[in-house]
PDB file of C-alpha atoms in Angstrom:
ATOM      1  CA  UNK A   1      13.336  20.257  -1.642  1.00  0.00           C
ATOM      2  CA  UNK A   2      10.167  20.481  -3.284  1.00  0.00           C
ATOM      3  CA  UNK A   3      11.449  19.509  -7.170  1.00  0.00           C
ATOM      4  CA  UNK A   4      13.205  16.428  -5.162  1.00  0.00           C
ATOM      5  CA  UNK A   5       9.665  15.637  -4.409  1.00  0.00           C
ATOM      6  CA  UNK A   6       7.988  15.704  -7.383  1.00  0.00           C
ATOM      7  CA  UNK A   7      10.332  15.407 -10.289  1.00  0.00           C
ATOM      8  CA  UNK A   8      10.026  12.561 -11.830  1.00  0.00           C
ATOM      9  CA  UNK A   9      11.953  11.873 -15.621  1.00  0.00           C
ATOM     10  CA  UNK A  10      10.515   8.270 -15.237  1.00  0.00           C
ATOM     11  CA  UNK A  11       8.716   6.589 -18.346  1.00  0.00           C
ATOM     12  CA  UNK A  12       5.115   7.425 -18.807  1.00  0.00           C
ATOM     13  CA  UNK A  13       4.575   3.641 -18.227  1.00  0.00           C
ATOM     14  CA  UNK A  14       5.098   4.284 -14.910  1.00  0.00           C
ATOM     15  CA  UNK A  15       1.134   4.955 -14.898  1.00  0.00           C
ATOM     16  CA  UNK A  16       0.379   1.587 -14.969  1.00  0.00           C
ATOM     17  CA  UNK A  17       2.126   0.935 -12.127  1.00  0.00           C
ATOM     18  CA  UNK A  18       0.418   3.545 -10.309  1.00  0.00           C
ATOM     19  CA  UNK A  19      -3.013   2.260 -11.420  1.00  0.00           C
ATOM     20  CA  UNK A  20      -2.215  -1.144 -10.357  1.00  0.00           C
ATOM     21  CA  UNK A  21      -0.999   0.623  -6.463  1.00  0.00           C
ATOM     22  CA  UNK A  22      -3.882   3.367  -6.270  1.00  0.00           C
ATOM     23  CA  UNK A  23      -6.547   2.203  -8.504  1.00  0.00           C
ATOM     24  CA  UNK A  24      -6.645  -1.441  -8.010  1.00  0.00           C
ATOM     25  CA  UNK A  25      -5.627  -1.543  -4.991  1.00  0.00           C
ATOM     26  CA  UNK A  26      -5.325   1.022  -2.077  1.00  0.00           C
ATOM     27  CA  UNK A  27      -8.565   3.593  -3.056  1.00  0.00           C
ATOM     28  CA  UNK A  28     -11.108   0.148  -2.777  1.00  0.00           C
ATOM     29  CA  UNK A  29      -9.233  -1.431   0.249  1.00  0.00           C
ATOM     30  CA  UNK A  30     -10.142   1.961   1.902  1.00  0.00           C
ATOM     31  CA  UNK A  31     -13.266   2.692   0.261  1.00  0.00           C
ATOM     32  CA  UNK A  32     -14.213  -1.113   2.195  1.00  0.00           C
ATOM     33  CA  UNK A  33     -12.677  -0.697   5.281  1.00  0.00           C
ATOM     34  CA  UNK A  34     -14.636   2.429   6.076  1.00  0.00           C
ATOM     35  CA  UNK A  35     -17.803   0.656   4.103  1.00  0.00           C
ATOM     36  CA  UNK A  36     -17.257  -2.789   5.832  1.00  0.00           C
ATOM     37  CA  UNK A  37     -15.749  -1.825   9.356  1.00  0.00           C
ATOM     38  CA  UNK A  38     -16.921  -5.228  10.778  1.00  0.00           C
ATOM     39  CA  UNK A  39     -15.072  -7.293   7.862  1.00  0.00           C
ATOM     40  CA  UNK A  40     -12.488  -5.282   6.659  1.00  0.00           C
ATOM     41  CA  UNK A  41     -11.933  -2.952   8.981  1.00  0.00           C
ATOM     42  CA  UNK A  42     -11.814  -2.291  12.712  1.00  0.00           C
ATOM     43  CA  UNK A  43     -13.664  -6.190  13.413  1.00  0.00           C
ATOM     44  CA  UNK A  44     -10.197  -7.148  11.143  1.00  0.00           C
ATOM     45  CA  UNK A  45      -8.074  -5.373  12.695  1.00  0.00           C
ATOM     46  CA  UNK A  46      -9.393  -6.782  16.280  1.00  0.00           C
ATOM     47  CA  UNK A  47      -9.728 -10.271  14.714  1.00  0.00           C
ATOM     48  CA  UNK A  48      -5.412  -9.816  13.518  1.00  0.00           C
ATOM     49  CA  UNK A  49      -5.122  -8.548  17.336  1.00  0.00           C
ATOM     50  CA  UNK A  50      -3.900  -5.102  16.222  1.00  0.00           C
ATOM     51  CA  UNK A  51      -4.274  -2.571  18.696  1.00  0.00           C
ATOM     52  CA  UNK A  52      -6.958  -0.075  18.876  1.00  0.00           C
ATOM     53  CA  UNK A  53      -8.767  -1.474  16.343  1.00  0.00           C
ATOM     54  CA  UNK A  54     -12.231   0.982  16.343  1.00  0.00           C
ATOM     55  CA  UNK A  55      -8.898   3.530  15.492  1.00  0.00           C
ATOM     56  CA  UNK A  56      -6.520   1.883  13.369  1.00  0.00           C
ATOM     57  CA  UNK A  57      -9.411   0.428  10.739  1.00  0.00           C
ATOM     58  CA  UNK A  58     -10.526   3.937   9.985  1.00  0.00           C
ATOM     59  CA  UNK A  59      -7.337   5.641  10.015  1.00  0.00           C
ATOM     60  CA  UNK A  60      -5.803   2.905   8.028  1.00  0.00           C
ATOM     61  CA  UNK A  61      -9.022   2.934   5.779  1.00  0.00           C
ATOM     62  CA  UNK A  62      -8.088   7.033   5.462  1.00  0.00           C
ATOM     63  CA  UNK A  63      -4.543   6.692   4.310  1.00  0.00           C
ATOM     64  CA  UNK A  64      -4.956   3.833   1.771  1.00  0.00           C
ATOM     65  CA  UNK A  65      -7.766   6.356   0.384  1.00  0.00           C
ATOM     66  CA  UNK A  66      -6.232   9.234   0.171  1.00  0.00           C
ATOM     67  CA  UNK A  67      -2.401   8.278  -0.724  1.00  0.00           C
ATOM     68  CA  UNK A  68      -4.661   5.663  -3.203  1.00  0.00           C
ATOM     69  CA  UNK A  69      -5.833   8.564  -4.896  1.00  0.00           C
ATOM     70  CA  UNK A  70      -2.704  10.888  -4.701  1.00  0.00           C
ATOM     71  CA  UNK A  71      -1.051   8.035  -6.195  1.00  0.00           C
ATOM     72  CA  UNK A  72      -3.701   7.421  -9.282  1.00  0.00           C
ATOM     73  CA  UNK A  73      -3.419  11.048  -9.973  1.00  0.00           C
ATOM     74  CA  UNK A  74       0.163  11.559  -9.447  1.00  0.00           C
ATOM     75  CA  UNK A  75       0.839  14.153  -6.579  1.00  0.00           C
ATOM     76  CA  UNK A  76       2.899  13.574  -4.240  1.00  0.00           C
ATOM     77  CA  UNK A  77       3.330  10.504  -5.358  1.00  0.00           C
ATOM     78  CA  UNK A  78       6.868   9.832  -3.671  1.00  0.00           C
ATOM     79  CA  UNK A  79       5.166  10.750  -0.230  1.00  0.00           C
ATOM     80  CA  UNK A  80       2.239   9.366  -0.261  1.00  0.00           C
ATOM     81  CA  UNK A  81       3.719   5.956  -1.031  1.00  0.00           C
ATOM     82  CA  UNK A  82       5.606   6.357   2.033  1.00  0.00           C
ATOM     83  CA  UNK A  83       2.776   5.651   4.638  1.00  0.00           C
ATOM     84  CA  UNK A  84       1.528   2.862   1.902  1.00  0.00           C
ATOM     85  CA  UNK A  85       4.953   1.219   2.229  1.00  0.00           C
ATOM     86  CA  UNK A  86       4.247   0.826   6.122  1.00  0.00           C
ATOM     87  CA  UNK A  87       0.783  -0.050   6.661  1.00  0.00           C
ATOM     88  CA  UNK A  88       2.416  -3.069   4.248  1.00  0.00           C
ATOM     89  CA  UNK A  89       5.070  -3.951   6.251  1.00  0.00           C
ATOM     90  CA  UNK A  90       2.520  -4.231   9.459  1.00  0.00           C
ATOM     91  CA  UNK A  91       0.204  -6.063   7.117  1.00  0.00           C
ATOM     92  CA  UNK A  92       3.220  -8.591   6.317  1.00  0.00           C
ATOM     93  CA  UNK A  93       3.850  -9.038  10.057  1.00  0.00           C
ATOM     94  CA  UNK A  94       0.679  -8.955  11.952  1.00  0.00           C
ATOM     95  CA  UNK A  95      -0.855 -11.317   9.346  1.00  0.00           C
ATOM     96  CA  UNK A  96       1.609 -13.458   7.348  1.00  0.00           C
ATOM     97  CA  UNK A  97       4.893 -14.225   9.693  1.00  0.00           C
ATOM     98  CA  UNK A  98       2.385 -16.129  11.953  1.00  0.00           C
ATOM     99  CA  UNK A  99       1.529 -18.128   8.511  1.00  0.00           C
ATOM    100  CA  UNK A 100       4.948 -18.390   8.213  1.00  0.00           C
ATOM    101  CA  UNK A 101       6.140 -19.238  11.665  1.00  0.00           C
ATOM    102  CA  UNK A 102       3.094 -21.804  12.098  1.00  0.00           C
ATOM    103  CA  UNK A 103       1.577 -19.925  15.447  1.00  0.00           C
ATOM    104  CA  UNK A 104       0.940 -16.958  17.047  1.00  0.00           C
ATOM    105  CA  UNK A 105       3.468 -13.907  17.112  1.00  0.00           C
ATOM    106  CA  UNK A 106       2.428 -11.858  20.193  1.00  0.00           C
ATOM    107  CA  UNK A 107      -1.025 -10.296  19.709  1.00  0.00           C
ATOM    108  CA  UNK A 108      -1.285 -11.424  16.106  1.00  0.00           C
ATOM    109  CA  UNK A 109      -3.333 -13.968  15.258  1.00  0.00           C
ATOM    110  CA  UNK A 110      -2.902 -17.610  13.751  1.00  0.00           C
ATOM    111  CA  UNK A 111      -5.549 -17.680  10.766  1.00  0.00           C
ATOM    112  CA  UNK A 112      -7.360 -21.354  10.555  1.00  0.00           C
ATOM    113  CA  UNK A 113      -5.522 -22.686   7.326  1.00  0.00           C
ATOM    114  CA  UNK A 114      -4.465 -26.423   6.099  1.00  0.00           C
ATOM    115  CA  UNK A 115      -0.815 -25.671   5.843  1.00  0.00           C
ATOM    116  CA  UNK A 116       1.560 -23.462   7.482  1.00  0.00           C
ATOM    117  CA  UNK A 117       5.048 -22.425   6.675  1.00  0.00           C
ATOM    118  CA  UNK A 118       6.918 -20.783   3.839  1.00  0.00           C
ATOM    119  CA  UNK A 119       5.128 -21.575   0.994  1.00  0.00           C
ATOM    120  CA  UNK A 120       1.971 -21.478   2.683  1.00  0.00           C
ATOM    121  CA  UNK A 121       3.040 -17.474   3.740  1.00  0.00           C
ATOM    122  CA  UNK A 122       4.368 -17.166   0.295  1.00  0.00           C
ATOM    123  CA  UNK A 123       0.887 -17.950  -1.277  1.00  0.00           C
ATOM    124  CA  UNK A 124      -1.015 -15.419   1.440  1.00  0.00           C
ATOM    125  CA  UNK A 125       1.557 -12.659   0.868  1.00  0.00           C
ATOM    126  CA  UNK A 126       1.789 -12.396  -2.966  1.00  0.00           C
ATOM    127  CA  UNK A 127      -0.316  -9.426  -3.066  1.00  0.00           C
ATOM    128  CA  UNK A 128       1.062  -7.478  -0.354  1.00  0.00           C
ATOM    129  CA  UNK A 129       4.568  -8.197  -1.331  1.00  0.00           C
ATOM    130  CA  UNK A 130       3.065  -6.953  -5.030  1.00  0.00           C
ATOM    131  CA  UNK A 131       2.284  -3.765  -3.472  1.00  0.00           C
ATOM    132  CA  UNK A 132       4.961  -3.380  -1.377  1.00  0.00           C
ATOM    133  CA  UNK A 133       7.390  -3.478  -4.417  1.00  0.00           C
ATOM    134  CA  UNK A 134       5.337  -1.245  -6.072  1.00  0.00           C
ATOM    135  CA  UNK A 135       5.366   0.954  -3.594  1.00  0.00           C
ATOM    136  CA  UNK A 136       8.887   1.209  -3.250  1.00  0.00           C
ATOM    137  CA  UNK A 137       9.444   1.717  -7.152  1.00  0.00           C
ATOM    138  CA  UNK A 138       7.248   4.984  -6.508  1.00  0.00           C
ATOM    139  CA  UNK A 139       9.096   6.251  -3.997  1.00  0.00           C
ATOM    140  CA  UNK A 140      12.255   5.703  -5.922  1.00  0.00           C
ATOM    141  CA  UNK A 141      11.632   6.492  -9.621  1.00  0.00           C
ATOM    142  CA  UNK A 142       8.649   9.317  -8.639  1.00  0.00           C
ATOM    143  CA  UNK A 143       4.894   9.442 -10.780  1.00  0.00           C
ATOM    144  CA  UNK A 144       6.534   9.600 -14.166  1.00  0.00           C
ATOM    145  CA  UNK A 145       5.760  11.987 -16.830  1.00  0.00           C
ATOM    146  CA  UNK A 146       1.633  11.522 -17.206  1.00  0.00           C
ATOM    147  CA  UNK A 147       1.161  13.261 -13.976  1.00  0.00           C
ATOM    148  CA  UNK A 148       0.350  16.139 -11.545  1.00  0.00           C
ATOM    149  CA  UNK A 149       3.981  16.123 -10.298  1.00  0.00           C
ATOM    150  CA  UNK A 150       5.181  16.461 -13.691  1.00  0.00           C
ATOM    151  CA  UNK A 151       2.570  19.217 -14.696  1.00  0.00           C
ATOM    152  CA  UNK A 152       3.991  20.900 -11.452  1.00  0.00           C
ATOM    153  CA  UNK A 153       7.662  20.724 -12.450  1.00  0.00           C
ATOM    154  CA  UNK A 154       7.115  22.199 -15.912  1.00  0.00           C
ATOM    155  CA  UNK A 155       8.491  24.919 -14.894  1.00  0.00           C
ATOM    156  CA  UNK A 156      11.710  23.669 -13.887  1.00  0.00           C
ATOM    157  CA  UNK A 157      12.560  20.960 -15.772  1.00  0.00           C
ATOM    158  CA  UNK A 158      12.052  21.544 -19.602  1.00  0.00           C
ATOM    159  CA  UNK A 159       9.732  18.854 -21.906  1.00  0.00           C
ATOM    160  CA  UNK A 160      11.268  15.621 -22.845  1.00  0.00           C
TER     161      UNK A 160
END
């Protein structure tokens, strides 16, 4: 079960996309939440209407940190995109279907914008639908061959 994990016989331009998930994007969002709780974080979250906010901003500010940096390094990658692939799926729904459906969607907020609708949402969503893709290349194709994983499975599977 562990090799399933970890091996990986993806290109080592796979990197890139992990830099682009982890390093661009994840490790900062969670350095900020837990920098800026009031903007990014828990005063966000409360402003979206997700619940517990003074909770879920830290603890989502946690896992984008840590699976950011799992994910720039290469361990685990294949797990820790997992809880990455669902804190952007809530993102999508708490904060863009309302864009998209032109008013509130239960506790979740309407944001103040010029235009609702599809393309409006479309616009507002390109980066977490980025990094939801990404994420789910990760989990399927593993942290390619520059990694930890792979330094980890040299023992199984022979070099390429």
């Amino acid at each position: 079960m562990f090799t399933s994990i970890i091996r990986s016989t993806a290109s080592p331009s796979t990197i890139l996309i992990r830099l682009a998930v982890g390093l661009v994007v994840f490790f900062p969002e969670g350095i900020q939440k837990l920098l800026f709780p009031d903007i990014l974080g828990a005063g966000r979250f409360a402003k979206i209407g997700i619940p517990y906010p003074e909770f879920t901003g830290p603890f989502v500010g946690m896992v984008e940190l840590i699976c950011g940096a799992l994910i720039i390094v290469g361990l685990f990658t294949r797990l820790a995109a997992i809880p990455l692939i669902v804190t952007m799926i809530v993102a999508l729904i708490t904060t863009k279907l309302p864009i998209l459906l032109g008013h509130e969607l239960g506790p979740f907020s309407l944001p103040d914008f010029k235009r609702y609708g599809f393309w409006s949402a479309q616009h507002e969503s390109r980066a977490d639908l980025t990094m939801l893709l990404g994420c789910l290349y990760l989990l399927i194709v593993g942290s390619g061959r520059w990694s930890i994983d792979r330094l980890l499975d040299r023992d199984v599977v022979p070099p390429a």
